[in-house]
Amino acid sequence: MSDSLAALLTALADDELIIGHRHSEWTGFAPHIEEDVAFSSIAQDEIGHAAAYYTRLSQLGHASDADRLALGKDTVDYRNAIICERPNGDWSYTLARHWLYDAADSVRLEALESSADHELAALATKMRREERYHLLHADTWMKRVAAGPVEGRTLLITSLGSAFAESAGLFEPIVEEEAAIEAGWLPAPSHELRARFLARTAESLEDWGLPAEVHAGLDRSAEFVASSSGDLIAGRDRPGKDSPVASHGALGGRRGHHSEDFKSLWDDMTSTYRSNPGAAW
Amino acid sequence: METFEVFRRSGHKEPFEHCGTVSAPDAEMALLEAKECFTRRREGQHLWVVKRSDIHSFKDESLLEIAADKSYRFAEAYRDVVTKRSQARSRGRALPEKARSST
Amino acid sequence: MTYEDKLARFNAHIDGGGKVEASDFMPDDYRRGVLKFIEMHANSEIMGALPERECLPQAPTLLRKMSLAAKIQDEVGHAQLLYRVAEDLGKSRSAMYEDLLAGKSKFHNVFHYPVQHWGDVAIIGWLIDGAALVTQAALLDSSYAPYTRVLKRICSEEQLHLRHGEHITLMLASGTESQRDLFQDALSRWWLPIIHFFGPRSNVEKDLLLRWKVKTRTNEDLRQEFLDRYVPKVLELGFMFPSPVPVESTGHWIVKDQDIDWAPLEAVKKNRGPETTRRLAARRDVYDRHRWVREVLAAPFTYAA
């Protein structure tokens, strides 16, 4: 069992689980009824991807089953990026994050299709098919809001600023990244994936007539420092109106450092699982 | 001339179904044509025509395929309900009498 | 033709088992009655998403998380289908939605109650969906044809939900003591609202919807079918009913009228149920904060190729 492969799978799975969990909170409340149905499928897809990664992890002898890997661990054992755990805020933040997350995931899956772990490579190929739809969904909404009435456009720009700042967390190196690259599990280093992500998203912003400055927050928050408590604190956050971004920085998720938002999410998400250890549901 | 897609419905309980196309200068003429082309043997009690240019579809229809496992959306996912039912019933029977009957 | 002639012809059409389409002539009372009925059904689907949604984050396995999300998604999908059908009777979806938020229209009693834990998911998925399926299957032959066409799909999805709900129930019933307690506790809280779900006895003389075959069976008839079907299944699993306790008599499971406390239903009908205000306020809050989304969708826009 390779620790670096496990670390990679854990980061991937936890990202998918937590973003899927947040997306699913819109169920029954999305601002347009047809969209409620559509967005629920995206949430289900992400949770399904998480299940597939956890299953791969359990095949590697890491733990007994996928549910335990998803729900039976402590907060510090989650390796998801902090952006995934942020509350949904309003639809503009959800949309901005959805777009950035799926753009990042596409870049990541493209690379993973040539992973030395053939199971993981096969999963990536399968998931990319769903990701194409996710990205098309996000792009379609982004285009429309960007070209729409000024209030929505302004909200979107503000939300993009804070979501971009925190998207750095999606490309924070995983623990044992060097070993994962060496072994070929991760075919390209995180900083390289991030460069591809930035190039692609910059292109879309230009196409849609959205200001390139929304990128600015990203560069700043990427310069993180260790605080006296040992937490990694981003250089600066740019919380906007209605933005759920709190005082905690964008980075640290890959090392098990999470925001206050995650604590309550975890309490809720694992409560039934924890209530009856070992029970079947 | 325009191409019109023709839909017909055999009764109130059925949905409209696509049955073919006609070539016509406008909707009024398309309806007249469609009536004889597609319902002359009483195949439909209701008829629609829609301009083909008003119909939209995905450029890439492979988007419609379900890529990952979605078995939980289908009844087959709960096939083991029969076994589970008998397990749960024996558990119910094993309970002390006072806990079983409320009547 | 005078209005009276049209009305007589319409009544004869209905009496002969005829169906009505949105574009057909229909008496004003028929239109109003059907609209109100379908609107309430649609409201119930969208409000019915909320209790389960409150349990969704706590789903105990990944599969349950996905399947419960999918189930709630179906309910929202039902609301989408039903609001569209209702809309064709002359009231816009936004007007229906705003009436719902303002407390001017109704939704089913069971969605006015709180949820506490995973046992509630079992009850809602099995017994409440079971009750809903009994009432909806009875509408498949309704005189209003557009309604029956969407009900066909709704009922087939509800069949799946029923399996899903029973599956969750059976896992609790054959699980640990504390899992069994979850179901028993939920049953004790939900039983009376489930009995109320079917409504008080129908007034066959006065009920225009029955007269015009929009509805085809009485409330008490539907409740009886539900009791006969589900009471034995619950007892077999070793669970106990609270008041009104069903008793077996002449081959049926009976709940006596005098054992039913109708007061909670009266409160719910006035939109004064335990969770009415909170759930409507939560919906109103999201609605108010997203006027801009409605403006985005309403704005003219041409996609660049």
XYZ file of C-alpha atoms in Angstrom:
689
model
C 0.000 0.000 0.000
C 1.477 3.286 -1.088
C 0.975 6.170 1.318
C 1.264 8.717 -1.430
C -1.466 7.059 -3.520
C -3.671 6.946 -0.439
C -2.976 10.614 0.234
C -3.932 11.500 -3.340
C -7.140 9.455 -3.285
C -8.125 10.899 0.082
C -7.729 14.470 -1.145
C -9.755 13.728 -4.282
C -12.494 11.862 -2.427
C -12.828 14.419 0.362
C -13.078 17.297 -2.136
C -15.887 15.511 -3.977
C -17.742 14.508 -0.827
C -17.672 17.937 0.756
C -18.561 19.903 -2.379
C -21.324 17.366 -3.092
C -22.596 17.781 0.456
C -22.746 21.568 0.050
C -24.363 21.363 -3.383
C -27.009 19.005 -2.015
C -28.038 21.654 0.512
C -29.703 23.547 -2.332
C -32.142 20.682 -2.825
C -35.636 22.099 -2.503
C -34.375 25.682 -2.320
C -32.660 26.530 -5.597
C -33.837 29.851 -7.029
C -35.468 28.232 -10.058
C -37.390 24.975 -9.887
C -35.912 23.328 -12.994
C -32.471 24.307 -11.749
C -33.215 22.669 -8.408
C -33.575 19.354 -10.227
C -30.487 19.953 -12.368
C -28.239 20.984 -9.501
C -29.279 17.998 -7.415
C -27.896 15.696 -10.100
C -24.583 17.497 -9.944
C -24.522 17.045 -6.173
C -25.303 13.347 -6.578
C -22.574 12.984 -9.205
C -19.951 14.491 -6.896
C -20.939 12.239 -3.997
C -20.851 9.304 -6.403
C -17.322 10.254 -7.451
C -16.310 10.433 -3.803
C -17.742 6.946 -3.274
C -15.709 5.652 -6.212
C -12.458 7.139 -4.858
C -13.133 5.833 -1.335
C -13.889 2.406 -2.761
C -10.552 2.437 -4.579
C -8.923 3.449 -1.323
C -10.553 0.603 0.567
C -9.452 -1.851 -2.140
C -5.921 -0.798 -1.341
C -6.430 -2.117 2.155
C -6.751 1.302 3.711
C -9.957 0.697 5.660
C -12.900 -1.633 5.681
C -15.351 0.321 3.579
C -16.062 3.542 1.730
C -18.601 4.798 4.277
C -16.096 4.554 7.074
C -13.575 6.506 5.023
C -16.209 9.130 4.285
C -18.032 9.430 7.609
C -16.031 7.557 10.210
C -13.062 9.866 10.631
C -12.168 12.936 12.615
C -12.110 16.469 11.169
C -8.306 16.545 10.981
C -8.334 13.465 8.774
C -10.216 15.213 5.977
C -7.995 16.505 3.185
C -10.503 18.544 1.189
C -9.702 22.075 0.093
C -11.280 24.701 2.316
C -13.250 26.204 -0.586
C -15.356 23.021 -0.697
C -16.534 23.362 2.889
C -17.645 27.007 2.717
C -21.377 27.525 3.192
C -23.343 28.031 -0.017
C -23.922 31.735 0.515
C -26.185 32.979 -2.226
C -26.579 31.581 -5.735
C -23.811 33.831 -7.079
C -21.240 32.324 -4.723
C -22.515 28.811 -5.350
C -22.288 29.381 -9.092
C -18.809 30.915 -8.947
C -17.540 28.059 -6.812
C -19.293 25.440 -8.948
C -17.621 26.846 -12.058
C -14.171 27.084 -10.498
C -14.413 23.701 -8.836
C -15.469 21.935 -12.010
C -12.860 23.796 -14.076
C -10.237 22.639 -11.569
C -11.613 19.130 -11.497
C -11.517 18.886 -15.294
C -7.844 19.843 -15.325
C -7.150 17.345 -12.573
C -9.070 14.486 -14.200
C -7.413 15.093 -17.538
C -4.052 14.572 -15.864
C -5.212 11.577 -13.831
C -6.259 9.723 -16.961
C -2.591 8.845 -17.309
C -2.056 7.919 -13.667
C 0.173 4.911 -13.027
C -2.666 3.515 -10.914
C -4.760 2.042 -13.691
C -7.898 1.862 -11.567
C -7.622 5.554 -10.820
C -6.952 6.305 -14.486
C -10.081 4.375 -15.485
C -12.151 6.225 -12.885
C -10.871 9.544 -14.194
C -11.981 8.664 -17.710
C -15.444 7.755 -16.485
C -15.808 10.852 -14.326
C -14.639 13.186 -17.055
C -17.793 12.367 -18.962
C -19.922 13.722 -16.140
C -17.567 16.629 -15.594
C -18.164 17.761 -19.172
C -21.803 18.234 -18.304
C -20.988 19.969 -15.024
C -18.743 22.419 -16.804
C -21.278 23.017 -19.578
C -23.888 23.664 -16.900
C -21.632 26.105 -15.071
C -20.490 27.820 -18.269
C -24.064 28.305 -19.467
C -25.093 29.980 -16.228
C -21.896 32.037 -15.981
C -22.327 33.393 -19.503
C -25.901 34.330 -18.871
C -25.310 36.041 -15.532
C -22.231 37.817 -16.893
C -24.251 39.258 -19.776
C -27.386 39.827 -17.702
C -28.775 42.661 -15.564
C -26.273 44.660 -13.551
C -27.279 43.421 -10.081
C -26.592 39.771 -10.861
C -23.420 40.580 -12.743
C -22.087 42.637 -9.844
C -22.878 39.921 -7.313
C -21.182 37.354 -9.507
C -18.025 39.443 -9.824
C -17.819 39.876 -6.057
C -18.375 36.171 -5.470
C -15.835 35.246 -8.119
C -13.294 37.348 -6.274
C -13.652 35.426 -3.045
C -14.059 32.026 -4.712
C -10.982 32.591 -6.864
C -8.984 33.506 -3.785
C -9.864 30.217 -2.173
C -9.525 28.083 -5.282
C -5.786 28.078 -4.517
C -6.636 25.420 -1.945
C -7.640 23.004 -4.689
C -4.062 23.052 -5.933
C -2.316 23.034 -2.594
C 0.177 20.164 -2.833
C -1.011 16.961 -1.227
C 1.141 15.433 1.507
C 3.796 13.272 -0.071
C 3.238 14.954 -3.404
C 6.815 14.323 -4.497
C 6.461 10.602 -3.870
C 3.100 10.566 -5.714
C 4.712 12.214 -8.731
C 7.746 9.962 -8.545
C 5.515 6.885 -8.594
C 3.377 8.306 -11.379
C 0.135 8.279 -9.363
C -0.130 12.013 -9.926
C 1.098 12.650 -13.472
C 1.661 16.408 -13.029
C 2.576 18.493 -9.993
C -0.156 20.637 -8.415
C 1.504 23.921 -9.398
C 1.448 22.854 -13.010
C -2.230 21.875 -12.837
C -2.926 25.209 -11.248
C -1.210 27.021 -14.100
C -3.460 25.204 -16.599
C -6.513 26.025 -14.501
C -5.567 29.705 -14.377
C -4.978 29.897 -18.100
C -8.313 28.294 -18.925
C -10.386 30.266 -16.489
C -8.711 33.512 -17.590
C -9.715 32.737 -21.143
C -13.351 32.162 -20.168
C -13.447 35.375 -18.149
C -12.273 37.258 -21.189
C -14.822 35.541 -23.446
C -17.636 36.466 -21.110
C -16.469 40.001 -20.568
C -15.758 39.519 -16.887
C -12.914 41.526 -15.322
C -9.574 39.733 -15.127
C -9.017 41.326 -11.706
C -11.122 38.622 -10.055
C -7.937 36.612 -10.379
C -6.128 39.048 -8.124
C -7.311 37.568 -4.849
C -5.865 34.250 -5.821
C -2.280 35.444 -6.056
C -2.411 37.143 -2.725
C -3.955 34.317 -0.753
C -1.463 31.875 -2.215
C 1.271 33.512 -0.170
C 0.467 31.770 3.039
C 2.361 31.870 6.309
C 2.295 29.630 9.320
C 0.614 31.298 12.272
C 1.822 30.875 15.844
C -0.735 28.084 16.305
C 0.754 26.253 13.341
C -2.269 26.870 11.136
C -1.609 28.014 7.655
C -3.085 31.446 7.224
C -3.494 32.974 3.802
C -1.940 36.360 3.182
C -5.314 37.996 2.760
C -8.875 37.203 2.012
C -11.235 39.369 0.072
C -14.653 38.776 1.511
C -17.358 40.436 -0.537
C -21.024 41.124 0.062
C -22.850 37.944 0.999
C -19.572 36.122 0.795
C -19.207 33.216 3.182
C -15.435 33.629 3.363
C -14.457 33.888 7.016
C -11.179 34.800 8.615
C -9.468 31.512 7.882
C -7.296 31.276 4.792
C -7.624 29.275 1.621
C -4.859 26.812 2.331
C -4.269 24.073 4.846
C -7.076 21.739 3.817
C -4.669 19.274 2.271
C -2.970 19.004 5.663
C -6.164 18.595 7.640
C -6.520 22.213 8.725
C -10.101 23.341 8.298
C -12.274 26.351 8.936
C -14.929 26.743 11.615
C -17.464 26.115 8.849
C -16.166 22.593 8.537
C -16.699 21.766 12.185
C -20.446 22.273 11.967
C -20.660 20.554 8.603
C -18.830 17.540 10.044
C -20.995 17.437 13.182
C -24.081 17.316 11.027
C -22.781 15.016 8.298
C -21.448 12.320 10.594
C -24.056 12.480 13.366
C -26.189 9.505 12.321
C -23.150 7.441 11.390
C -21.565 8.105 14.785
C -24.788 7.444 16.700
C -24.594 3.671 16.124
C -21.004 2.572 15.621
C -20.798 -0.375 13.261
C -24.524 -0.431 12.469
C -25.874 -1.188 9.003
C -28.223 1.413 7.524
C -41.038 26.167 -47.745
C -40.287 25.045 -44.238
C -39.877 21.644 -42.633
C -42.356 20.928 -39.849
C -42.002 18.118 -37.325
C -45.334 16.351 -36.728
C -46.542 14.971 -33.385
C -49.738 13.074 -32.715
C -51.492 11.644 -29.675
C -53.748 8.640 -29.747
C -55.791 9.516 -26.646
C -56.029 11.612 -23.495
C -53.877 9.268 -21.470
C -50.957 9.221 -23.905
C -48.215 11.750 -24.501
C -47.699 13.295 -27.933
C -45.349 11.255 -30.078
C -43.267 12.262 -33.003
C -44.524 10.613 -36.193
C -42.799 12.334 -39.094
C -42.251 15.570 -40.981
C -44.008 17.579 -43.676
C -42.891 20.314 -46.008
C -45.172 23.356 -46.021
C -45.077 27.147 -46.386
C -46.649 27.754 -42.965
C -48.184 26.060 -39.912
C -51.733 26.286 -41.209
C -50.844 24.370 -44.372
C -48.600 21.990 -42.425
C -51.542 20.971 -40.233
C -53.735 20.225 -43.248
C -51.010 18.102 -44.781
C -50.116 16.327 -41.572
C -53.731 15.354 -40.977
C -53.844 13.234 -44.111
C -50.226 12.087 -43.989
C -50.291 10.871 -40.415
C -53.807 10.421 -39.020
C -55.889 9.194 -41.944
C -56.275 5.767 -40.281
C -57.383 7.246 -36.958
C -53.880 7.033 -35.473
C -54.369 10.294 -33.641
C -57.021 12.350 -31.955
C -54.661 15.262 -31.456
C -52.085 16.736 -33.792
C -49.222 19.228 -33.471
C -46.806 20.688 -35.960
C -43.617 22.483 -34.920
C -41.131 24.272 -37.159
C -37.926 22.253 -37.238
C -35.942 25.452 -36.840
C -37.701 25.951 -33.485
C -36.382 22.649 -32.148
C -33.102 22.568 -30.261
C -30.833 19.722 -29.299
C -27.415 19.166 -27.742
C -24.551 19.339 -30.192
C -23.004 16.416 -28.384
C -25.677 13.967 -27.329
C -23.268 11.710 -25.484
C -23.946 14.171 -22.650
C -27.225 12.325 -22.187
C -25.507 9.080 -21.308
C -25.324 8.357 -17.609
C -21.635 7.907 -16.984
C -21.293 6.711 -13.411
C -23.338 4.304 -11.329
C -26.841 5.662 -10.695
C -28.449 2.341 -9.809
C -30.116 3.912 -6.762
C -32.463 5.715 -9.144
C -33.980 2.410 -10.214
C -36.180 -0.101 -8.425
C -33.683 -2.939 -9.011
C -31.420 -1.299 -6.458
C -33.905 -2.403 -3.772
C -34.345 -5.973 -4.926
C -33.038 -7.293 -1.605
C -36.103 -5.801 0.094
C -37.640 -9.294 0.167
C -34.783 -10.788 2.193
C -34.637 -7.739 4.418
C -38.374 -8.029 5.026
C -38.142 -11.578 6.316
C -35.130 -10.705 8.486
C -36.945 -7.752 9.989
C -40.106 -9.815 10.570
C -38.271 -12.527 12.448
C -36.713 -9.805 14.541
C -40.218 -8.437 15.197
C -41.500 -11.882 16.200
C -38.599 -12.415 18.588
C -39.636 -9.400 20.662
C -41.374 -9.968 24.015
C -45.171 -10.207 23.670
C -45.929 -6.960 25.500
C -43.800 -4.998 23.076
C -45.475 -6.531 20.080
C -49.143 -5.930 20.476
C -50.674 -2.572 21.018
C -54.261 -3.586 20.394
C -75.009 27.917 -27.447
C -75.831 29.403 -24.042
C -73.651 28.848 -20.992
C -76.357 26.550 -19.590
C -76.279 24.426 -22.733
C -72.512 24.199 -22.559
C -72.696 23.262 -18.904
C -75.279 20.540 -19.560
C -73.144 19.177 -22.352
C -70.042 19.285 -20.126
C -71.833 17.415 -17.330
C -73.019 14.762 -19.757
C -69.482 14.428 -21.116
C -68.111 13.897 -17.592
C -70.901 11.482 -16.653
C -70.038 9.443 -19.721
C -66.437 9.135 -18.546
C -65.159 11.901 -20.828
C -61.857 13.696 -20.267
C -61.081 17.394 -20.285
C -58.077 19.144 -21.869
C -56.782 22.602 -20.935
C -58.080 24.133 -24.160
C -61.589 22.608 -23.843
C -64.602 24.430 -22.495
C -64.989 23.924 -18.751
C -67.303 25.556 -16.197
C -65.621 28.230 -14.085
C -66.130 26.181 -10.936
C -64.445 23.218 -12.561
C -61.472 25.330 -13.639
C -61.147 26.951 -10.224
C -61.557 23.643 -8.402
C -59.035 21.744 -10.517
C -56.546 24.610 -10.382
C -56.779 24.833 -6.609
C -56.451 21.072 -6.247
C -53.395 20.752 -8.512
C -51.856 23.891 -7.052
C -52.114 22.376 -3.581
C -50.597 19.150 -4.877
C -47.710 21.100 -6.424
C -47.232 23.147 -3.239
C -47.135 19.909 -1.267
C -44.406 18.469 -3.437
C -42.164 21.504 -3.097
C -42.868 21.920 0.640
C -42.592 18.159 1.027
C -38.988 18.417 -0.085
C -38.120 20.359 3.053
C -38.574 17.870 5.918
C -36.443 15.287 4.115
C -33.971 17.913 3.043
C -33.451 18.676 6.722
C -32.373 15.035 7.227
C -30.278 14.779 4.069
C -27.016 16.135 5.529
C -27.110 13.405 8.193
C -27.550 10.458 5.839
C -25.601 7.581 7.393
C -23.964 6.153 4.251
C -22.843 7.469 0.879
C -25.502 5.433 -0.890
C -28.256 6.787 1.364
C -26.931 10.289 0.807
C -27.253 9.878 -2.954
C -30.532 7.997 -2.943
C -32.223 10.391 -0.530
C -30.993 13.341 -2.601
C -32.382 11.596 -5.685
C -35.689 10.995 -3.950
C -36.075 14.627 -2.900
C -35.029 15.622 -6.410
C -37.942 13.559 -7.716
C -40.335 15.417 -5.391
C -39.084 18.750 -6.685
C -39.484 17.330 -10.187
C -43.097 16.482 -9.348
C -43.675 20.060 -8.256
C -42.205 21.197 -11.569
C -44.588 18.934 -13.534
C -47.617 19.934 -11.483
C -47.006 23.672 -11.465
C -46.756 23.540 -15.261
C -50.087 21.705 -15.492
C -51.707 24.134 -13.069
C -50.241 27.098 -14.929
C -52.119 26.106 -18.080
C -55.367 26.622 -16.160
C -54.681 30.322 -15.967
C -52.502 31.161 -12.960
C -48.796 31.828 -13.385
C -46.220 29.812 -11.520
C -44.844 32.925 -9.878
C -48.315 33.873 -8.646
C -48.747 30.383 -7.185
C -45.326 30.549 -5.576
C -45.996 33.953 -4.063
C -49.366 32.826 -2.712
C -47.638 29.867 -1.113
C -45.013 32.095 0.511
C -47.661 34.523 1.705
C -49.562 31.679 3.354
C -52.551 32.270 1.058
C -52.590 28.760 -0.339
C -52.289 25.338 1.245
C -50.006 22.337 1.294
C -50.476 18.874 2.787
C -50.659 18.627 6.568
C -47.737 16.240 7.008
C -45.244 18.802 5.739
C -46.067 21.171 8.588
C -44.366 18.895 11.126
C -40.778 18.755 12.386
C -38.235 16.043 11.696
C -35.778 14.905 14.326
C -33.636 12.057 13.040
C -33.128 9.252 10.518
C -36.261 7.454 11.759
C -38.276 10.291 10.232
C -36.763 9.513 6.835
C -38.060 5.949 7.153
C -41.560 7.110 8.081
C -41.743 9.727 5.360
C -40.338 7.423 2.697
C -42.467 4.449 3.588
C -45.717 5.420 5.294
C -46.205 8.973 4.090
C -45.210 8.130 0.548
C -47.359 5.029 0.879
C -50.317 7.205 1.868
C -49.569 9.611 -0.970
C -49.394 6.782 -3.460
C -52.819 5.490 -2.396
C -54.341 8.923 -3.000
C -52.434 9.610 -6.217
C -53.129 6.242 -7.800
C -56.824 6.999 -7.238
C -56.423 10.141 -9.342
C -54.986 8.367 -12.375
C -58.498 8.218 -13.806
C -59.307 11.839 -13.026
C -61.414 13.713 -15.549
C -58.722 16.361 -16.026
C -56.486 14.673 -18.599
C -53.285 16.769 -18.336
C -53.199 15.938 -14.610
C -53.499 12.191 -15.241
C -50.648 12.277 -17.726
C -48.186 13.725 -15.217
C -49.586 11.515 -12.443
C -48.582 8.466 -14.425
C -44.941 9.424 -14.098
C -45.359 10.678 -10.531
C -46.884 7.373 -9.411
C -44.158 5.317 -10.996
C -41.525 7.395 -9.185
C -43.491 7.105 -5.963
C -43.360 3.313 -6.306
C -39.603 3.589 -6.254
C -39.708 5.920 -3.249
C -41.831 3.414 -1.433
C -39.212 0.709 -1.935
C -36.538 3.127 -0.837
C -38.533 4.029 2.280
C -39.343 0.438 3.110
C -35.700 -0.507 2.667
C -34.620 2.140 5.167
C -37.375 0.993 7.549
C -36.335 -2.646 7.330
C -32.713 -1.815 8.065
C -33.801 0.055 11.192
C -36.237 -2.699 12.171
C -33.587 -5.387 11.939
C -30.827 -3.211 13.379
C -29.704 -2.291 16.885
C -32.136 -1.428 19.677
C -31.405 2.236 19.231
C -32.054 1.969 15.475
C -35.413 0.359 16.230
C -36.117 3.169 18.691
C -35.585 5.698 15.898
C -38.417 4.171 13.906
C -40.711 3.704 16.889
C -40.185 7.276 18.028
C -40.909 8.626 14.553
C -43.991 6.417 14.213
C -45.349 7.706 17.507
C -44.997 11.307 16.354
C -46.228 10.831 12.781
C -49.157 8.439 13.164
C -51.857 11.013 13.870
C -50.716 13.349 11.059
C -50.749 10.340 8.698
C -54.358 9.577 9.677
C -55.181 13.250 9.087
C -53.460 13.131 5.717
C -56.557 11.668 4.044
C -58.802 14.371 5.490
C -62.114 14.061 7.326
C -64.991 12.126 5.776
C -65.946 13.441 2.340
C -69.231 15.206 1.873
C -70.288 13.403 -1.278
C -73.279 15.696 -1.902
C -71.294 18.911 -1.730
C -67.913 17.913 -3.117
C -67.829 19.300 -6.651
C -64.515 17.612 -7.377
C -66.132 14.240 -6.766
C -69.188 15.291 -8.771
C -66.980 16.147 -11.757
C -64.778 13.081 -11.278
C -61.645 15.122 -10.710
C -61.398 12.975 -7.595
C -62.783 9.495 -7.889
C -62.824 8.175 -4.326
C -63.764 9.490 -0.901
C -61.278 10.348 1.837
C -62.492 7.574 4.153
C -62.263 5.019 1.375
C -58.637 5.951 0.689
C -57.743 5.946 4.400
C -59.239 2.468 4.719
C -57.163 1.160 1.839
C -54.033 2.603 3.428
C -54.786 1.086 6.846
C -55.506 -2.352 5.422
C -52.339 -2.276 3.441
C -49.851 -0.879 5.955
C -51.020 -1.603 9.501
C -50.225 -5.349 9.289
C -46.795 -4.594 7.832
C -45.906 -2.289 10.691
C -47.184 -4.751 13.320
C -45.196 -7.585 11.777
C -42.048 -5.630 12.405
C -42.950 -5.424 16.080
C -43.721 -1.711 16.308
C -46.563 -0.155 18.275
C -49.157 2.371 17.176
C -50.005 5.342 19.363
C -53.547 6.735 19.440
C -55.615 6.371 17.313
C -54.734 2.675 17.614
C -56.003 0.633 14.655
C -58.100 -2.417 15.590
C -58.914 -5.432 13.481
C -62.577 -5.964 12.702
C -64.360 -7.931 9.973
C -61.230 -8.272 7.888
C -60.299 -4.589 8.039
C -57.983 -2.461 10.158
C -60.227 0.244 11.573
C -59.484 3.590 13.138
C -62.654 4.811 14.822
C -63.742 8.342 13.986
C -64.194 9.196 17.658
C -60.571 8.214 18.376
C -59.213 10.796 15.970
C -58.277 14.164 17.427
C -58.902 16.597 14.567
C -57.717 19.731 16.351
C -54.118 19.592 15.070
C -55.409 19.298 11.487
C -57.612 22.353 11.959
C -54.565 24.361 13.052
C -52.498 23.117 10.121
C -55.267 24.040 7.683
C -54.958 27.616 8.913
C -51.211 27.400 8.237
C -50.529 27.221 11.971
C -48.716 23.906 12.153
C -45.597 23.449 14.269
C -43.187 24.119 11.400
C -45.354 26.132 8.988
C -43.962 29.536 9.786
C -40.324 28.494 9.931
C -40.379 26.555 6.668
C -42.278 29.235 4.772
C -39.960 31.899 6.156
C -36.874 29.942 5.079
C -38.318 29.676 1.579
C -39.312 33.334 1.540
C -35.807 34.343 2.604
C -34.146 32.457 -0.263
C -36.782 33.780 -2.664
C -36.300 37.391 -1.614
C -32.514 37.206 -1.813
C -32.665 35.820 -5.347
C -34.871 38.257 -7.180
C -31.773 38.945 -9.262
C -31.747 35.347 -10.525
C -35.319 35.712 -11.757
C -34.271 38.934 -13.472
C -31.332 37.180 -15.108
C -33.605 34.443 -16.428
C -36.192 36.931 -17.649
C -33.684 39.169 -19.430
C -33.334 38.785 -23.195
C -30.107 37.080 -24.091
C -28.570 35.576 -27.179
C -25.852 33.026 -26.750
C -22.736 33.649 -28.758
C -22.164 30.727 -31.110
